[in-house]
Coordinates of C-alpha atoms in Angstrom, one line a residue:
Chain A
X1 CA -10.8 12.3 -58.6
X2 CA -8.7 14.6 -56.5
X3 CA -8.4 14.5 -52.7
X4 CA -10.5 17.7 -52.5
X5 CA -13.7 15.8 -52.1
X6 CA -12.4 13.8 -49.2
X7 CA -11.4 17.0 -47.4
X8 CA -14.8 18.5 -48.2
X9 CA -16.6 15.4 -46.9
X10 CA -14.5 15.4 -43.6
X11 CA -15.3 19.0 -43.1
X12 CA -19.0 18.2 -43.7
X13 CA -18.9 15.3 -41.2
X14 CA -17.3 17.6 -38.6
X15 CA -20.0 20.2 -39.1
X16 CA -22.9 17.7 -38.7
X17 CA -21.3 16.3 -35.6
X18 CA -21.0 19.8 -34.1
X19 CA -24.6 20.4 -34.9
X20 CA -25.5 17.0 -33.4
X21 CA -23.7 17.8 -30.2
X22 CA -25.4 21.2 -30.0
X23 CA -28.8 19.7 -30.5
X24 CA -28.1 17.1 -27.8
X25 CA -27.2 19.8 -25.4
X26 CA -30.3 21.8 -26.3
X27 CA -32.6 18.9 -25.7
X28 CA -30.9 18.2 -22.4
X29 CA -31.3 21.8 -21.3
X30 CA -34.9 21.8 -22.4
X31 CA -35.6 18.6 -20.3
X32 CA -33.7 20.1 -17.3
X33 CA -35.6 23.4 -17.5
X34 CA -38.8 21.4 -17.2
X35 CA -37.6 19.1 -14.4
X36 CA -36.1 22.0 -12.4
X37 CA -38.7 24.6 -13.3
X38 CA -35.8 26.7 -14.5
X39 CA -37.4 29.5 -16.5
X40 CA -34.1 31.1 -17.3
X41 CA -32.7 27.9 -18.8
X42 CA -35.9 27.4 -20.8
X43 CA -35.5 31.0 -22.2
X44 CA -31.9 30.3 -23.2
X45 CA -33.0 27.2 -25.1
X46 CA -35.6 29.3 -27.0
X47 CA -33.2 32.1 -27.7
X48 CA -30.3 30.0 -28.9
X49 CA -32.4 27.9 -31.4
X50 CA -31.5 30.5 -34.1
X51 CA -27.9 29.2 -34.0
X52 CA -29.0 25.7 -34.8
X53 CA -31.0 27.1 -37.7
X54 CA -28.0 28.8 -39.1
X55 CA -25.9 25.7 -38.7
X56 CA -28.5 23.7 -40.6
X57 CA -28.5 26.1 -43.5
X58 CA -24.7 26.1 -43.6
X59 CA -24.5 22.3 -43.7
X60 CA -27.1 22.2 -46.5
X61 CA -25.2 24.7 -48.5
X62 CA -22.0 22.6 -48.0
X63 CA -23.9 19.5 -49.2
X64 CA -25.1 21.3 -52.3
X65 CA -21.6 22.5 -53.0
X66 CA -20.1 19.1 -52.8
X67 CA -22.9 17.7 -55.0
X68 CA -22.4 20.4 -57.6
X69 CA -18.7 20.4 -57.7
X70 CA -17.7 16.8 -57.2
X71 CA -20.6 14.7 -58.4
X72 CA -20.1 12.1 -55.6
X73 CA -21.1 8.5 -56.1
X74 CA -21.5 5.4 -54.1
X75 CA -20.5 5.8 -50.4
X76 CA -19.7 9.5 -50.9
X77 CA -23.2 10.1 -52.4
X78 CA -24.9 8.1 -49.7
X79 CA -23.0 10.1 -47.1
X80 CA -24.2 13.4 -48.6
X81 CA -27.8 12.2 -48.9
X82 CA -27.7 10.9 -45.3
X83 CA -26.2 14.2 -44.0
X84 CA -28.8 16.3 -45.9
X85 CA -31.6 14.3 -44.2
X86 CA -29.9 14.0 -40.8
X87 CA -29.2 17.7 -40.9
X88 CA -32.9 18.4 -41.4
X89 CA -33.9 15.9 -38.6
X90 CA -31.5 17.5 -36.1
X91 CA -32.9 21.0 -36.8
X92 CA -36.3 19.6 -36.1
X93 CA -35.1 18.1 -32.9
X94 CA -33.9 21.6 -32.0
X95 CA -37.3 23.1 -32.8
X96 CA -39.1 20.5 -30.7
X97 CA -36.7 21.2 -27.8
X98 CA -37.8 24.8 -28.0
X99 CA -41.4 23.6 -27.8
X100 CA -40.6 21.6 -24.7
X101 CA -38.9 24.7 -23.3
X102 CA -42.0 26.8 -24.0
X103 CA -44.1 24.2 -22.2
X104 CA -41.6 24.4 -19.3
X105 CA -42.0 28.2 -19.2
X106 CA -45.8 27.8 -18.9
X107 CA -45.6 24.9 -16.3
X108 CA -42.8 26.6 -14.4
X109 CA -44.7 29.8 -13.9
X110 CA -47.7 28.1 -12.2
X111 CA -48.1 25.6 -9.3
X112 CA -47.0 22.1 -10.0
X113 CA -49.6 19.5 -10.9
X114 CA -49.4 15.8 -10.3
X115 CA -49.7 13.2 -13.0
X116 CA -48.4 9.6 -13.0
X117 CA -46.1 10.4 -15.9
X118 CA -42.8 8.6 -16.1
X119 CA -41.2 11.7 -17.5
X120 CA -37.7 11.0 -16.2
X121 CA -37.6 7.6 -18.0
X122 CA -39.1 8.9 -21.2
X123 CA -36.7 11.8 -21.5
X124 CA -33.7 9.6 -20.6
X125 CA -34.7 7.0 -23.2
X126 CA -35.2 9.8 -25.8
X127 CA -31.9 11.5 -25.0
X128 CA -30.1 8.1 -25.2
X129 CA -31.7 7.4 -28.5
X130 CA -30.5 10.7 -29.9
X131 CA -27.0 10.2 -28.5
X132 CA -26.8 6.6 -29.8
X133 CA -28.0 7.7 -33.3
X134 CA -25.3 10.3 -33.4
X135 CA -22.7 7.8 -32.2
X136 CA -23.9 5.5 -35.0
X137 CA -23.4 8.3 -37.4
X138 CA -19.9 9.0 -36.2
X139 CA -18.8 5.4 -36.4
X140 CA -21.1 4.4 -39.3
X141 CA -22.2 1.7 -37.0
X142 CA -25.2 -0.2 -38.2
X143 CA -25.6 -2.3 -35.0
X144 CA -25.9 0.9 -32.9
X145 CA -28.4 2.3 -35.4
X146 CA -30.5 -0.9 -35.0
X147 CA -30.5 -0.4 -31.3
X148 CA -32.0 3.0 -31.8
X149 CA -34.8 1.5 -33.9
X150 CA -35.5 -1.0 -31.3
X151 CA -35.6 1.6 -28.5
X152 CA -38.2 3.6 -30.4
X153 CA -40.9 1.1 -29.2
X154 CA -40.2 1.8 -25.6
X155 CA -40.7 5.6 -26.0
X156 CA -43.9 4.9 -28.1
X157 CA -45.3 2.8 -25.3
X158 CA -44.6 5.4 -22.6
X159 CA -46.3 8.0 -24.8
X160 CA -49.4 5.7 -25.3
X161 CA -49.6 5.2 -21.5
X162 CA -49.2 8.9 -20.9
X163 CA -52.4 9.6 -22.9
X164 CA -54.4 7.4 -20.5
X165 CA -52.7 8.8 -17.5
X166 CA -53.5 12.4 -18.6
X167 CA -57.1 11.5 -19.3
X168 CA -57.4 10.1 -15.7
X169 CA -55.7 13.2 -14.3
X170 CA -58.1 15.6 -16.2
X171 CA -61.0 13.6 -14.8
X172 CA -59.7 14.0 -11.2
X173 CA -58.5 17.6 -11.5
X174 CA -60.4 19.3 -14.3
X175 CA -59.3 22.7 -13.0
X176 CA -55.7 21.9 -14.2
X177 CA -56.8 21.1 -17.7
X178 CA -54.3 23.5 -19.3
X179 CA -51.3 22.1 -17.5
X180 CA -52.3 18.5 -18.3
X181 CA -52.6 19.4 -22.0
X182 CA -49.1 20.9 -21.9
X183 CA -47.8 17.7 -20.2
X184 CA -49.4 15.6 -22.8
X185 CA -47.8 17.8 -25.5
X186 CA -44.4 17.2 -23.9
X187 CA -44.9 13.5 -24.0
X188 CA -45.7 13.8 -27.7
X189 CA -42.7 16.1 -28.3
X190 CA -40.4 13.5 -26.7
X191 CA -42.0 10.8 -28.8
X192 CA -41.5 12.8 -31.9
X193 CA -37.8 13.3 -31.0
X194 CA -37.5 9.6 -30.6
X195 CA -39.0 9.2 -34.1
X196 CA -36.4 11.6 -35.5
X197 CA -33.6 9.8 -33.8
X198 CA -34.9 6.6 -35.5
X199 CA -34.9 8.5 -38.8
X200 CA -31.3 9.4 -38.2
X201 CA -30.5 5.7 -37.4
X202 CA -32.3 4.6 -40.6
X203 CA -30.2 7.1 -42.6
X204 CA -27.0 5.7 -41.0
X205 CA -28.1 2.3 -42.1
X206 CA -28.6 3.6 -45.7
X207 CA -25.3 5.4 -45.6
X208 CA -23.4 2.3 -44.5
X209 CA -25.2 -0.3 -46.5
X210 CA -27.1 1.5 -49.3
X211 CA -30.3 0.0 -48.1
X212 CA -33.4 2.0 -47.5
X213 CA -35.0 0.4 -44.4
X214 CA -37.6 3.1 -43.8
X215 CA -41.2 1.8 -43.4
X216 CA -39.9 -1.8 -42.9
X217 CA -37.4 -1.1 -40.2
X218 CA -39.0 -3.9 -38.0
X219 CA -38.1 -6.5 -40.6
X220 CA -34.6 -5.1 -40.9
X221 CA -34.1 -5.0 -37.1
X222 CA -35.3 -8.5 -36.5
X223 CA -34.0 -10.2 -39.7
X224 CA -31.4 -8.1 -41.3
X225 CA -28.4 -9.5 -43.1
X226 CA -26.1 -6.7 -43.8
X227 CA -23.6 -6.9 -46.6
X228 CA -20.5 -8.7 -45.4
X229 CA -17.9 -7.0 -47.5
X230 CA -18.8 -3.5 -46.5
X231 CA -17.1 -1.8 -43.6
X232 CA -19.4 -1.3 -40.8
Chain B
X1 CA -10.4 -12.8 -93.0
X2 CA -8.8 -15.8 -91.4
X3 CA -8.2 -16.4 -87.8
X4 CA -4.4 -16.6 -87.4
X5 CA -4.3 -17.2 -83.7
X6 CA -7.3 -18.8 -82.0
X7 CA -8.0 -22.4 -82.6
X8 CA -11.1 -24.1 -81.4
X9 CA -9.1 -26.3 -79.0
X10 CA -7.5 -23.3 -77.4
X11 CA -10.7 -21.6 -76.5
X12 CA -12.8 -24.4 -75.3
X13 CA -10.1 -26.0 -73.1
X14 CA -9.4 -23.8 -70.1
X15 CA -5.7 -23.7 -69.6
X16 CA -3.7 -23.1 -66.5
X17 CA -2.1 -19.7 -66.3
X18 CA 1.5 -19.4 -67.1
X19 CA 4.0 -19.2 -64.2
X20 CA 4.0 -16.0 -62.3
X21 CA 0.4 -15.0 -63.0
X22 CA -2.2 -14.9 -60.3
X23 CA -4.2 -18.1 -59.7
X24 CA -7.9 -17.6 -60.4
X25 CA -8.8 -18.6 -56.9
X26 CA -7.1 -15.6 -55.4
X27 CA -10.0 -13.3 -56.2
X28 CA -13.8 -13.7 -56.0
X29 CA -15.4 -13.6 -59.3
X30 CA -18.5 -11.5 -60.0
X31 CA -21.3 -14.0 -60.6
X32 CA -24.1 -12.1 -62.3
X33 CA -27.5 -13.8 -62.3
X34 CA -29.8 -11.4 -64.1
X35 CA -33.3 -11.8 -65.4
X36 CA -32.7 -11.0 -69.1
X37 CA -32.0 -12.9 -72.3
X38 CA -28.4 -12.1 -73.1
X39 CA -27.3 -10.9 -76.5
X40 CA -23.8 -11.5 -75.5
X41 CA -22.8 -14.2 -73.1
X42 CA -19.3 -14.5 -71.8
X43 CA -18.3 -17.5 -69.8
X44 CA -15.0 -18.3 -68.1
X45 CA -13.2 -16.1 -70.5
X46 CA -9.4 -15.7 -70.2
X47 CA -7.0 -14.1 -72.6
X48 CA -3.3 -14.4 -72.7
X49 CA -0.8 -12.2 -74.6
X50 CA 1.9 -14.9 -74.8
X51 CA 2.8 -15.7 -71.2
X52 CA 0.9 -12.7 -69.8
X53 CA -2.6 -13.3 -68.8
X54 CA -4.8 -10.3 -69.4
X55 CA -8.3 -11.6 -68.5
X56 CA -9.1 -14.0 -65.7
X57 CA -12.2 -16.2 -66.0
X58 CA -14.6 -13.4 -66.9
X59 CA -18.3 -14.3 -66.6
X60 CA -20.9 -11.7 -67.8
X61 CA -23.9 -11.3 -69.9
X62 CA -25.0 -8.2 -71.9
X63 CA -28.7 -7.7 -72.6
X64 CA -30.0 -6.9 -76.1
X65 CA -31.0 -3.3 -76.8
X66 CA -29.2 -1.9 -73.8
X67 CA -25.9 -0.2 -73.1
X68 CA -23.3 -1.9 -71.0
X69 CA -20.3 0.2 -69.8
X70 CA -16.9 -1.3 -68.8
X71 CA -15.0 0.8 -66.3
X72 CA -11.7 0.3 -64.5
X73 CA -8.2 1.8 -64.3
X74 CA -5.8 1.7 -67.2
X75 CA -4.6 -1.8 -68.0
X76 CA -7.4 -3.5 -66.2
X77 CA -8.4 -5.4 -69.3
X78 CA -11.6 -3.6 -70.4
X79 CA -10.5 -2.8 -73.9
X80 CA -9.1 -6.3 -74.2
X81 CA -12.4 -7.7 -73.1
X82 CA -14.2 -5.4 -75.6
X83 CA -12.0 -6.6 -78.4
X84 CA -12.8 -10.2 -77.7
X85 CA -16.4 -9.5 -78.6
X86 CA -15.6 -9.0 -82.3
X87 CA -12.3 -11.0 -82.3
X88 CA -10.2 -7.9 -82.8
X89 CA -7.6 -9.5 -80.6
X90 CA -7.1 -12.1 -83.3
X91 CA -4.9 -9.7 -85.2
X92 CA -2.4 -9.5 -82.3
X93 CA 0.3 -12.2 -82.5
X94 CA 0.4 -14.8 -79.7
X95 CA -3.0 -14.0 -78.3
X96 CA -4.7 -17.0 -76.8
X97 CA -8.3 -17.1 -75.7
X98 CA -10.0 -19.7 -73.5
X99 CA -13.7 -19.8 -72.5
X100 CA -16.7 -18.8 -74.4
X101 CA -18.0 -15.7 -76.0
X102 CA -21.4 -16.3 -77.5
X103 CA -23.7 -14.0 -79.5
X104 CA -27.3 -15.1 -79.7
X105 CA -26.0 -18.4 -78.1
X106 CA -23.5 -19.0 -80.9
X107 CA -19.8 -19.2 -79.8
X108 CA -18.1 -16.6 -81.9
X109 CA -14.8 -18.4 -81.5
X110 CA -16.1 -21.6 -83.1
X111 CA -14.6 -22.6 -86.5
X112 CA -18.0 -22.2 -88.2
X113 CA -17.9 -18.4 -87.5
X114 CA -16.6 -16.2 -90.3
X115 CA -14.7 -13.3 -88.7
X116 CA -15.6 -10.8 -91.4
X117 CA -19.3 -11.6 -91.1
X118 CA -18.9 -11.5 -87.3
X119 CA -17.5 -7.9 -87.6
X120 CA -20.4 -6.9 -89.8
X121 CA -22.7 -7.9 -87.0
X122 CA -20.4 -6.4 -84.3
X123 CA -19.3 -2.9 -85.3
X124 CA -16.6 -0.9 -83.6
X125 CA -15.9 2.7 -82.9
X126 CA -12.4 3.7 -81.6
X127 CA -11.1 6.3 -79.2
X128 CA -9.7 8.5 -81.9
X129 CA -12.0 9.2 -84.9
X130 CA -10.4 7.4 -87.8
X131 CA -12.2 8.4 -91.0
X132 CA -10.6 7.3 -94.3
X133 CA -9.0 10.1 -96.4
X134 CA -12.0 9.9 -98.7
X135 CA -15.2 11.8 -99.1
X136 CA -17.9 11.8 -96.4
X137 CA -20.1 9.7 -98.6
X138 CA -17.4 7.2 -99.4
X139 CA -16.5 6.7 -95.8
X140 CA -20.0 5.5 -95.1
X141 CA -20.4 3.6 -98.4
X142 CA -17.1 1.8 -97.9
X143 CA -18.3 -1.0 -95.7
X144 CA -21.3 -1.5 -97.9
X145 CA -19.1 -2.0 -101.0
X146 CA -16.7 -4.3 -99.1
X147 CA -19.7 -6.5 -98.3
X148 CA -20.7 -6.7 -101.9
X149 CA -23.4 -4.0 -102.3
X150 CA -23.2 -2.4 -105.7
X151 CA -26.6 -0.9 -106.3
X152 CA -26.0 2.8 -106.3
X153 CA -29.5 3.7 -105.2
X154 CA -29.4 1.3 -102.3
X155 CA -25.9 2.6 -101.3
X156 CA -27.2 6.2 -101.4
X157 CA -30.2 5.3 -99.4
X158 CA -28.2 3.5 -96.7
X159 CA -25.6 6.3 -96.5
X160 CA -28.3 8.8 -95.9
X161 CA -30.1 6.6 -93.4
X162 CA -26.8 5.9 -91.5
X163 CA -25.8 9.6 -91.4
X164 CA -29.3 10.4 -90.1
X165 CA -29.0 7.7 -87.4
X166 CA -25.7 9.1 -86.5
X167 CA -27.2 12.6 -86.1
X168 CA -24.8 13.9 -88.8
X169 CA -27.0 14.2 -91.9
X170 CA -28.2 17.7 -91.4
X171 CA -24.7 19.0 -91.0
X172 CA -23.2 17.2 -94.0
X173 CA -26.0 16.6 -96.5
X174 CA -24.8 19.5 -98.7
X175 CA -21.2 18.5 -98.6
X176 CA -21.2 14.7 -99.0
X177 CA -18.4 14.8 -101.6
X178 CA -16.0 16.8 -99.3
X179 CA -13.1 15.1 -97.7
X180 CA -14.1 13.6 -94.3
X181 CA -10.9 15.0 -92.8
X182 CA -12.5 18.5 -93.1
X183 CA -15.0 17.6 -90.5
X184 CA -14.5 18.5 -86.8
X185 CA -13.4 15.8 -84.3
X186 CA -16.9 15.3 -83.0
X187 CA -18.3 15.1 -86.5
X188 CA -15.6 12.7 -87.6
X189 CA -16.5 10.5 -84.7
X190 CA -20.2 10.5 -85.6
X191 CA -19.1 9.7 -89.2
X192 CA -17.3 6.7 -87.9
X193 CA -20.5 5.7 -86.0
X194 CA -22.5 6.1 -89.3
X195 CA -19.8 4.0 -91.1
X196 CA -20.3 1.3 -88.4
X197 CA -24.1 1.5 -88.7
X198 CA -24.1 1.4 -92.5
X199 CA -23.4 -2.4 -92.6
X200 CA -26.3 -3.1 -90.3
X201 CA -24.7 -4.3 -87.1
X202 CA -26.6 -5.7 -84.2
X203 CA -23.9 -4.8 -81.7
X204 CA -21.8 -1.7 -81.4
X205 CA -18.5 -1.7 -79.5
X206 CA -17.2 1.6 -78.4
X207 CA -13.7 2.0 -77.0
X208 CA -13.6 5.4 -75.2
X209 CA -15.4 7.0 -78.1
X210 CA -15.4 10.5 -76.6
X211 CA -12.1 10.8 -74.9
X212 CA -10.7 12.9 -77.7
X213 CA -13.7 15.2 -78.0
X214 CA -14.7 18.4 -76.3
X215 CA -17.7 18.5 -73.8
X216 CA -20.2 19.6 -76.5
X217 CA -19.2 16.9 -79.0
X218 CA -19.2 14.4 -76.1
X219 CA -22.8 15.4 -75.2
X220 CA -23.8 14.9 -78.9
X221 CA -22.3 11.4 -78.9
X222 CA -24.0 10.6 -75.6
X223 CA -27.4 11.8 -76.9
X224 CA -26.8 9.7 -80.0
X225 CA -26.1 6.6 -77.8
X226 CA -29.4 7.2 -76.1
X227 CA -31.2 7.3 -79.5
X228 CA -29.4 4.1 -80.7
X229 CA -30.0 2.3 -77.4
X230 CA -33.2 0.3 -78.3
X231 CA -32.0 -0.8 -81.8
X232 CA -28.5 -1.9 -80.9
X233 CA -26.7 -3.7 -78.1
X234 CA -23.9 -1.3 -77.2
X235 CA -20.9 -2.0 -75.1
X236 CA -18.8 1.1 -74.2
X237 CA -15.4 1.2 -72.6
X238 CA -14.9 4.5 -70.8
X239 CA -12.6 6.2 -68.4
X240 CA -15.2 8.8 -67.7
X241 CA -17.3 7.5 -64.8
X242 CA -19.8 10.2 -65.1
X243 CA -20.3 9.1 -68.7
X244 CA -20.7 5.5 -67.7
X245 CA -23.3 6.5 -65.2
X246 CA -25.1 8.9 -67.6
X247 CA -25.4 6.6 -70.6
X248 CA -25.3 3.0 -69.6
X249 CA -27.9 0.6 -68.2
X250 CA -25.4 -1.9 -67.0
X251 CA -21.8 -1.4 -65.7
X252 CA -19.0 -3.9 -65.2
X253 CA -16.0 -2.9 -63.1
X254 CA -12.8 -4.5 -64.0
X255 CA -9.5 -4.6 -62.1
X256 CA -6.3 -6.4 -63.1
X257 CA -8.0 -8.6 -65.6
X258 CA -10.9 -9.6 -63.3
X259 CA -14.5 -8.6 -63.6
X260 CA -14.9 -7.4 -60.0
X261 CA -18.6 -6.5 -60.2
X262 CA -21.3 -6.3 -62.8
X263 CA -24.8 -4.9 -62.2
X264 CA -27.3 -2.3 -63.1
X265 CA -25.6 1.0 -63.4
X266 CA -27.7 2.8 -60.7
X267 CA -26.8 0.0 -58.3
X268 CA -23.1 0.2 -59.1
X269 CA -23.0 4.0 -58.7
X270 CA -25.3 4.2 -55.6
X271 CA -24.5 1.1 -53.6
X272 CA -22.0 -1.3 -55.2
X273 CA -21.6 -4.7 -53.6
X274 CA -17.9 -4.8 -53.6
X275 CA -15.7 -2.4 -51.6
X276 CA -13.1 -2.5 -54.4
X277 CA -15.8 -1.1 -56.8
X278 CA -16.7 1.6 -54.3
X279 CA -13.1 2.6 -53.7
X280 CA -12.5 2.9 -57.4
X281 CA -15.6 4.9 -58.4
X282 CA -15.2 7.2 -55.4
X283 CA -11.6 7.9 -56.5
X284 CA -9.9 6.2 -53.6
X285 CA -7.7 4.4 -55.9
X286 CA -7.0 4.1 -59.6

């Protein structure tokens, strides 16, 4: 096989990393727009999502091209399959960041409400998970990917607590019902992004070891025995 | 046919490699443990061309009614390994074989085995189609006559059946008396397959059977392999990795005389265990 496929794969890796960085920034901006009640920033997140959409399509086309022209196998095939899925997950993270920005627009345009929501911690954990999953992708690092899978439980727990906290808040301040529902949605959005980061981490594990750990990631995280002769 | 080279002693007693060749402990061996009854069982097989060792302690089993592909760079020993399965290496001077090759649990290198009968059970198709300069009919009937068949009706019936099995009958049924050399390359190769099938083999060995054919003829041979799959145990050597992945159930990757990895084809081509296999099939070396 010629060296062309390696050049194509390198190009593809670069593109997905650019997309990943862009999605990370978008999520960060969405969270900041909510924290700082920055309507302008929220609108920018919403307006620029189209660029992420175009990047996703471009990467998918590149993947299809490599599949059609080079018929990759083994590690190269797993890379393409992982990139196809990660690409889709990143685009979804971008969409959810837009959802958060839309909630930020609503909440930022009315008086603040109080709820015992550990938003700062949840958003930090989620952003860290996304960053770590992308670092795992860059380095094909399975141990980093496993850390992402472990961290997902933390975000899930915060989201569960949030549901109870919002119920309490609604009982105390039923007049702010709309705002609380938006806050609950934000918690669910962040939880969903954490899930997508976990998906990315699972795809990195597949890419590196050829093992599909989806739906049994707990077993894998707590009792995995990755192949010894494969590069991490 | 007599066996001019291999004696029973030489194949059952593992011998130390000649000076200058790699010791067997230098590389890990593939140790397949699969849940099937092997048609062909190879154990600790080594082969020497004089002082040069070409195969190093190969262990592998090939299941009945399935296709096993051998892949690897040129000179890795895959054709040599293939030829040990019907003792074609016997005709090369100074070849020495150690270890075991058993078909249906009978060591084919034991003195009790008649090589001509062995080759009736284990047919072979070569890289370049090699029909005899005779009629299409005679090419297929040749092996039958050699093995003592003289009944004309029986020969005609077997020739027709073999040509049908080789997916050639419809193209040649009206020109059976024409010289086989008038056929196209792809047709000649299917004729060679029909010739091999005519004597009723259980195993078919194919040494790069499509490397001299165009894509259309290659596709016909691959379709044919798929049709023959359940009735024969097929071992194919191929340089074309897409072909190995398309047609085979099992794949063995060989390198420098070692069987590096053996496993189900989908496993080898999606997530091989050995980095060396991965590097080869992804084109990073070889």
